[in-house]
mmCIF file of C-alpha atoms in Angstrom:
data_model
loop_
_atom_site.group_PDB
_atom_site.id
_atom_site.type_symbol
_atom_site.label_atom_id
_atom_site.label_comp_id
_atom_site.label_asym_id
_atom_site.label_seq_id
_atom_site.Cartn_x
_atom_site.Cartn_y
_atom_site.Cartn_z
ATOM 1 C CA MET O 51 -63.532 108.951 -203.867
ATOM 2 C CA ASN O 52 -61.657 106.386 -203.611
ATOM 3 C CA GLY O 53 -59.299 107.015 -201.418
ATOM 4 C CA ASP O 54 -62.265 108.747 -199.081
ATOM 5 C CA ARG O 55 -64.017 104.746 -198.793
ATOM 6 C CA ASN O 56 -60.790 103.194 -198.323
ATOM 7 C CA GLY O 57 -60.390 105.569 -195.412
ATOM 8 C CA TYR O 58 -63.599 105.363 -194.175
ATOM 9 C CA TRP O 59 -63.556 101.238 -193.468
ATOM 10 C CA PHE O 60 -59.642 101.590 -192.566
ATOM 11 C CA SER O 61 -61.200 103.364 -189.703
ATOM 12 C CA GLY O 62 -63.782 101.358 -188.751
ATOM 13 C CA GLY O 63 -61.637 98.469 -188.769
ATOM 14 C CA VAL O 64 -59.640 100.335 -186.262
ATOM 15 C CA ALA O 65 -62.708 101.236 -184.368
ATOM 16 C CA ILE O 66 -63.731 97.084 -184.466
ATOM 17 C CA ALA O 67 -59.994 95.750 -183.668
ATOM 18 C CA ILE O 68 -60.213 98.641 -180.379
ATOM 19 C CA GLY O 69 -63.782 97.360 -179.481
ATOM 20 C CA LEU O 70 -62.009 93.509 -179.607
ATOM 21 C CA VAL O 71 -59.658 94.363 -177.682
ATOM 22 C CA LEU O 72 -61.292 96.280 -174.620
ATOM 23 C CA SER O 73 -64.393 93.620 -175.454
ATOM 24 C CA SER O 74 -62.034 90.927 -174.521
ATOM 25 C CA ALA O 75 -60.636 92.787 -171.641
ATOM 26 C CA ILE O 76 -63.062 93.661 -170.574
ATOM 27 C CA PHE O 77 -64.303 89.339 -170.465
ATOM 28 C CA GLY O 78 -61.523 89.057 -169.049
ATOM 29 C CA TRP O 79 -61.573 90.968 -166.226
ATOM 30 C CA PHE O 80 -65.010 90.213 -165.504
ATOM 31 C CA PHE O 81 -64.118 86.188 -165.947
ATOM 32 C CA ALA O 82 -61.009 86.240 -163.905
ATOM 33 C CA THR O 83 -62.774 88.652 -160.637
ATOM 34 C CA THR O 84 -65.868 86.159 -160.947
ATOM 35 C CA LYS O 85 -63.269 83.773 -160.664
ATOM 36 C CA ARG O 86 -61.853 84.358 -157.623
ATOM 37 C CA SER O 87 -64.612 85.302 -155.784
ATOM 38 C CA ASP O 88 -65.888 81.659 -156.473
ATOM 39 C CA GLU O 89 -62.489 80.767 -154.491
ATOM 40 C CA ALA O 90 -62.805 79.056 -150.977
ATOM 41 C CA ILE O 91 -60.972 78.065 -147.247
ATOM 42 C CA THR O 92 -62.724 75.335 -145.931
ATOM 43 C CA VAL O 93 -60.223 74.542 -142.721
ATOM 44 C CA THR O 94 -61.993 73.135 -138.986
ATOM 45 C CA GLY O 95 -61.312 74.684 -135.912
ATOM 46 C CA SER O 96 -61.342 73.217 -132.572
ATOM 47 C CA ALA O 97 -61.109 74.493 -128.657
ATOM 48 C CA ARG O 98 -60.712 72.320 -126.101
ATOM 49 C CA LYS O 99 -60.745 73.620 -121.758
ATOM 50 C CA ARG O 100 -59.794 71.077 -118.871
ATOM 51 C CA ILE O 101 -63.260 71.245 -116.920
ATOM 52 C CA LYS O 102 -64.244 70.236 -112.739
ATOM 53 C CA SER O 103 -67.863 68.560 -111.836
ATOM 54 C CA ASP O 104 -69.962 70.931 -110.358
ATOM 55 C CA LEU O 105 -72.719 68.398 -109.180
ATOM 56 C CA VAL O 106 -72.398 64.504 -108.398
ATOM 57 C CA VAL O 107 -75.137 62.291 -107.687
ATOM 58 C CA TRP O 108 -74.306 59.281 -106.319
ATOM 59 C CA THR O 109 -76.924 56.156 -104.965
ATOM 60 C CA ALA O 110 -76.535 53.180 -102.484
ATOM 61 C CA ALA O 111 -78.853 50.372 -102.732
ATOM 62 C CA VAL O 112 -80.035 48.290 -98.989
ATOM 63 C CA THR O 113 -81.002 45.402 -100.807
ATOM 64 C CA TYR O 114 -82.251 42.312 -97.368
ATOM 65 C CA GLN O 115 -83.844 38.605 -98.389
ATOM 66 C CA ALA O 116 -85.712 36.320 -96.505
ATOM 67 C CA PRO O 117 -88.581 33.923 -96.358
ATOM 68 C CA LYS O 118 -91.182 36.069 -95.030
ATOM 69 C CA VAL O 119 -91.955 39.232 -96.195
ATOM 70 C CA ALA O 120 -91.682 40.563 -93.282
ATOM 71 C CA ASP O 121 -88.271 39.610 -91.864
ATOM 72 C CA ALA O 122 -87.062 41.093 -94.686
ATOM 73 C CA TYR O 123 -88.965 44.710 -93.903
ATOM 74 C CA ARG O 124 -88.199 44.124 -91.106
ATOM 75 C CA SER O 125 -84.023 44.451 -91.554
ATOM 76 C CA LEU O 126 -84.316 46.738 -94.245
ATOM 77 C CA SER O 127 -86.334 49.542 -92.378
ATOM 78 C CA GLU O 128 -83.755 49.222 -89.785
ATOM 79 C CA SER O 129 -80.285 49.072 -91.934
ATOM 80 C CA VAL O 130 -82.178 52.291 -94.135
ATOM 81 C CA PRO O 131 -82.152 54.286 -91.547
ATOM 82 C CA ARG O 132 -78.845 53.599 -90.168
ATOM 83 C CA VAL O 133 -76.800 54.493 -92.950
ATOM 84 C CA LYS O 134 -78.665 57.328 -93.709
ATOM 85 C CA GLN O 135 -77.221 58.812 -90.442
ATOM 86 C CA TYR O 136 -74.012 57.652 -92.161
ATOM 87 C CA LEU O 137 -74.410 59.018 -94.162
ATOM 88 C CA ILE O 138 -75.861 62.264 -92.003
ATOM 89 C CA GLY O 139 -72.247 61.678 -89.821
ATOM 90 C CA LYS O 140 -70.202 62.383 -92.385
ATOM 91 C CA GLY O 141 -71.153 65.926 -93.145
ATOM 92 C CA ILE O 142 -74.014 65.171 -96.239
ATOM 93 C CA ALA O 143 -76.622 67.247 -95.766
ATOM 94 C CA GLU O 144 -80.229 65.450 -94.965
ATOM 95 C CA ASP O 145 -81.864 67.287 -97.281
ATOM 96 C CA GLN O 146 -79.542 65.902 -99.794
ATOM 97 C CA ILE O 147 -80.454 62.527 -99.066
ATOM 98 C CA THR O 148 -83.935 60.718 -101.389
ATOM 99 C CA ILE O 149 -85.196 58.445 -99.929
ATOM 100 C CA SER O 150 -87.136 55.693 -102.547
ATOM 101 C CA SER O 151 -89.845 53.138 -101.961
ATOM 102 C CA ILE O 152 -89.284 49.473 -101.089
ATOM 103 C CA THR O 153 -89.009 47.488 -104.047
ATOM 104 C CA THR O 154 -90.295 43.750 -103.438
ATOM 105 C CA THR O 155 -89.667 40.610 -105.746
ATOM 106 C CA SER O 156 -90.403 36.714 -105.249
ATOM 107 C CA LEU O 157 -87.855 34.460 -105.536
ATOM 108 C CA LYS O 158 -88.840 31.152 -106.514
ATOM 109 C CA ARG O 159 -87.339 28.327 -106.526
ATOM 110 C CA THR O 160 -85.552 26.509 -109.777
ATOM 111 C CA ASP O 161 -86.331 22.659 -111.579
ATOM 112 C CA THR O 162 -83.153 20.873 -111.906
ATOM 113 C CA ASN O 163 -82.701 22.095 -115.567
ATOM 114 C CA GLY O 164 -82.312 26.060 -114.247
ATOM 115 C CA GLY O 165 -85.476 26.994 -115.022
ATOM 116 C CA GLU O 166 -88.370 29.470 -113.012
ATOM 117 C CA THR O 167 -91.400 27.229 -110.973
ATOM 118 C CA SER O 168 -94.105 28.967 -109.407
ATOM 119 C CA GLU O 169 -92.944 28.013 -105.618
ATOM 120 C CA ILE O 170 -92.285 31.187 -104.004
ATOM 121 C CA THR O 171 -89.099 30.323 -101.783
ATOM 122 C CA GLY O 172 -88.263 33.629 -100.536
ATOM 123 C CA TYR O 173 -88.435 37.396 -100.873
ATOM 124 C CA SER O 174 -86.174 40.827 -101.696
ATOM 125 C CA LEU O 175 -86.985 44.012 -100.926
ATOM 126 C CA LYS O 176 -84.675 46.953 -101.612
ATOM 127 C CA GLN O 177 -84.254 50.820 -100.751
ATOM 128 C CA GLN O 178 -82.653 53.061 -102.474
ATOM 129 C CA LEU O 179 -80.509 56.515 -100.273
ATOM 130 C CA GLU O 180 -80.259 58.893 -103.294
ATOM 131 C CA VAL O 181 -77.381 61.760 -102.804
ATOM 132 C CA ARG O 182 -76.793 64.483 -104.501
ATOM 133 C CA SER O 183 -74.782 67.308 -103.997
ATOM 134 C CA ASN O 184 -71.862 69.979 -105.149
ATOM 135 C CA ASP O 185 -69.037 69.063 -102.806
ATOM 136 C CA VAL O 186 -68.211 66.226 -105.760
ATOM 137 C CA ASP O 187 -64.975 65.156 -103.962
ATOM 138 C CA LYS O 188 -66.191 64.766 -99.841
ATOM 139 C CA ILE O 189 -69.054 62.559 -101.905
ATOM 140 C CA ALA O 190 -66.748 60.615 -104.536
ATOM 141 C CA ARG O 191 -65.084 59.386 -100.948
ATOM 142 C CA ILE O 192 -67.745 58.978 -99.048
ATOM 143 C CA ALA O 193 -68.741 56.339 -101.897
ATOM 144 C CA ARG O 194 -65.491 54.226 -101.184
ATOM 145 C CA GLU O 195 -66.006 54.494 -98.554
ATOM 146 C CA ALA O 196 -69.709 53.385 -98.039
ATOM 147 C CA THR O 197 -69.088 49.313 -98.006
ATOM 148 C CA GLU O 198 -67.406 49.473 -94.034
ATOM 149 C CA LEU O 199 -71.058 49.321 -93.246
ATOM 150 C CA ILE O 200 -71.519 45.965 -94.487
ATOM 151 C CA ASN O 201 -68.663 45.515 -91.445
ATOM 152 C CA GLN O 202 -72.288 46.602 -89.506
ATOM 153 C CA GLU O 203 -74.253 43.175 -91.180
ATOM 154 C CA ILE O 204 -76.049 45.594 -93.572
ATOM 155 C CA MET O 205 -76.453 45.015 -96.763
ATOM 156 C CA ILE O 206 -75.117 48.117 -98.767
ATOM 157 C CA GLU O 207 -74.407 48.271 -102.885
ATOM 158 C CA SER O 208 -72.233 51.723 -103.316
ATOM 159 C CA ASN O 209 -72.805 52.319 -107.479
ATOM 160 C CA ALA O 210 -70.581 54.186 -109.144
ATOM 161 C CA PRO O 211 -70.916 58.473 -108.551
ATOM 162 C CA GLN O 212 -72.415 60.282 -111.694
ATOM 163 C CA PHE O 213 -70.711 63.725 -112.764
ATOM 164 C CA TYR O 214 -72.248 66.589 -114.232
ATOM 165 C CA TYR O 215 -71.406 69.424 -114.920
ATOM 166 C CA THR O 216 -74.264 72.078 -115.081
ATOM 167 C CA GLN O 217 -72.547 75.277 -116.480
ATOM 168 C CA LEU O 218 -72.562 74.143 -119.889
ATOM 169 C CA GLY O 219 -74.690 75.821 -121.944
ATOM 170 C CA ASP O 220 -72.437 79.174 -120.774
ATOM 171 C CA LEU O 221 -69.113 77.326 -121.597
ATOM 172 C CA LYS O 222 -70.869 76.196 -125.172
ATOM 173 C CA ILE O 223 -70.961 79.405 -126.566
ATOM 174 C CA GLU O 224 -68.142 80.510 -125.193
ATOM 175 C CA MET O 225 -65.721 77.206 -126.417
ATOM 176 C CA LEU O 226 -67.592 77.445 -130.385
ATOM 177 C CA GLY O 227 -66.206 81.217 -130.338
ATOM 178 C CA ASP O 228 -62.649 79.374 -129.310
ATOM 179 C CA ALA O 229 -62.629 76.983 -132.055
ATOM 180 C CA ALA O 230 -64.137 79.298 -134.645
ATOM 181 C CA LYS O 231 -61.435 81.991 -133.986
ATOM 182 C CA ASP O 232 -59.195 79.175 -134.647
ATOM 183 C CA ALA O 233 -60.565 78.153 -137.418
ATOM 184 C CA LYS O 234 -59.911 81.212 -139.043
ATOM 185 C CA THR O 235 -56.224 81.542 -137.697
ATOM 186 C CA ARG O 236 -55.865 78.107 -139.935
ATOM 187 C CA ALA O 237 -57.137 79.458 -143.035
ATOM 188 C CA GLU O 238 -55.585 82.866 -142.813
ATOM 189 C CA ARG O 239 -52.126 80.774 -142.866
ATOM 190 C CA ILE O 240 -52.852 78.778 -145.432
ATOM 191 C CA ALA O 241 -54.123 81.904 -147.735
ATOM 192 C CA ALA O 242 -50.606 83.187 -146.257
ATOM 193 C CA SER O 243 -48.679 80.963 -148.336
ATOM 194 C CA THR O 244 -49.989 81.422 -151.370
ATOM 195 C CA GLY O 245 -50.380 85.624 -150.998
ATOM 196 C CA ASP O 246 -53.868 85.305 -150.371
ATOM 197 C CA LYS O 247 -55.832 86.310 -147.534
ATOM 198 C CA VAL O 248 -58.835 85.147 -145.913
ATOM 199 C CA GLY O 249 -62.110 87.201 -146.570
ATOM 200 C CA ASN O 250 -66.191 86.512 -145.224
ATOM 201 C CA VAL O 251 -67.509 83.531 -143.605
ATOM 202 C CA ARG O 252 -69.401 81.561 -146.910
ATOM 203 C CA SER O 253 -70.761 78.938 -144.583
ATOM 204 C CA ALA O 254 -69.955 77.748 -140.579
ATOM 205 C CA LYS O 255 -71.309 74.088 -139.632
ATOM 206 C CA MET O 256 -70.975 73.140 -136.003
ATOM 207 C CA GLY O 257 -69.709 69.120 -134.720
ATOM 208 C CA VAL O 258 -70.927 67.856 -132.022
ATOM 209 C CA LEU O 259 -69.458 68.455 -128.018
ATOM 210 C CA GLN O 260 -66.731 65.740 -127.266
ATOM 211 C CA ILE O 261 -66.623 65.883 -122.742
ATOM 212 C CA THR O 262 -64.010 62.748 -122.286
ATOM 213 C CA ALA O 263 -62.319 61.979 -119.294
ATOM 214 C CA ALA O 264 -59.396 64.247 -118.820
ATOM 215 C CA ASP O 265 -56.215 64.060 -121.228
ATOM 216 C CA SER O 266 -58.737 60.661 -123.225
ATOM 217 C CA THR O 267 -58.260 60.819 -126.785
ATOM 218 C CA GLU O 268 -62.039 59.262 -127.406
ATOM 219 C CA VAL O 269 -64.457 60.321 -129.977
ATOM 220 C CA SER O 270 -68.000 59.702 -131.977
ATOM 221 C CA ASP O 271 -70.198 61.007 -134.137
ATOM 222 C CA THR O 272 -72.562 61.861 -131.857
ATOM 223 C CA GLY O 273 -70.437 62.638 -129.313
ATOM 224 C CA ILE O 274 -69.802 61.921 -125.931
ATOM 225 C CA SER O 275 -71.045 62.433 -122.089
ATOM 226 C CA ASP O 276 -68.462 61.638 -119.526
ATOM 227 C CA THR O 277 -69.806 60.930 -116.034
ATOM 228 C CA SER O 278 -67.646 58.476 -114.441
ATOM 229 C CA SER O 279 -64.858 61.827 -113.851
ATOM 230 C CA ILE O 280 -64.398 64.421 -111.939
ATOM 231 C CA ASP O 281 -61.595 65.911 -114.330
ATOM 232 C CA LYS O 282 -63.145 66.479 -117.704
ATOM 233 C CA ASP O 283 -61.636 68.007 -121.098
ATOM 234 C CA ILE O 284 -64.454 69.311 -123.630
ATOM 235 C CA THR O 285 -64.187 69.923 -126.841
ATOM 236 C CA ALA O 286 -65.652 72.094 -129.348
ATOM 237 C CA VAL O 287 -65.401 71.567 -133.701
ATOM 238 C CA VAL O 288 -66.424 73.643 -136.317
ATOM 239 C CA ASN O 289 -66.204 73.294 -139.842
ATOM 240 C CA ILE O 290 -65.533 76.734 -141.809
ATOM 241 C CA SER O 291 -65.238 78.164 -145.295
ATOM 242 C CA PHE O 292 -63.350 81.681 -146.435
ATOM 243 C CA ALA O 293 -63.544 83.227 -149.306
ATOM 244 C CA VAL O 294 -60.338 83.978 -150.531
ATOM 245 C CA ASP O 295 -59.963 88.007 -151.739
#
């Protein structure tokens, strides 16, 4: 009787011990797997591409001052058509030229302290011509040459042309894709160094787009959109977290 009882307790103890071992093994596997699944690699990927502006906007202003508004207006009305013909003669299509309305400013006498008085001494009249064209190189050259009109006694002020890239929407998608590929390559190299593999994307965040003058190293937290250069560099950045398998 005692032998049967001892055998019963022995068998029960073995079963309990085996159960504890199995449960510990299962828990250990589950803990390791869960911990493993929490591991991730976070990297920043980037892509850069050289682009050329395909739109230029250039403005030039003609200004005259005279004691009488009629005299200033006469000079302005004679000069602006000459400027327009000059531009057309340089190869700019007439429908690419827009002439603004005239703005008039009263000129007032200043006192001995440099303060402005109410006495009007003359008038300043200004009219602006704007050129919008896809021929960026030609307009950039004409903008530099336009000051030669001063030799014809035309009071013209040529502003710096503004250069734009109009296909930015499509290019932005392409650049973000390239930046994401770069991020994955970086993550794979990091994972390989520890014998791991890169899994699915956990999270992704797009950085601001930087459009800078060619070869510029300038960056900004809010992004840069250069309009001063014909040739530009566009840089896209993404921050991605990958699971580790």
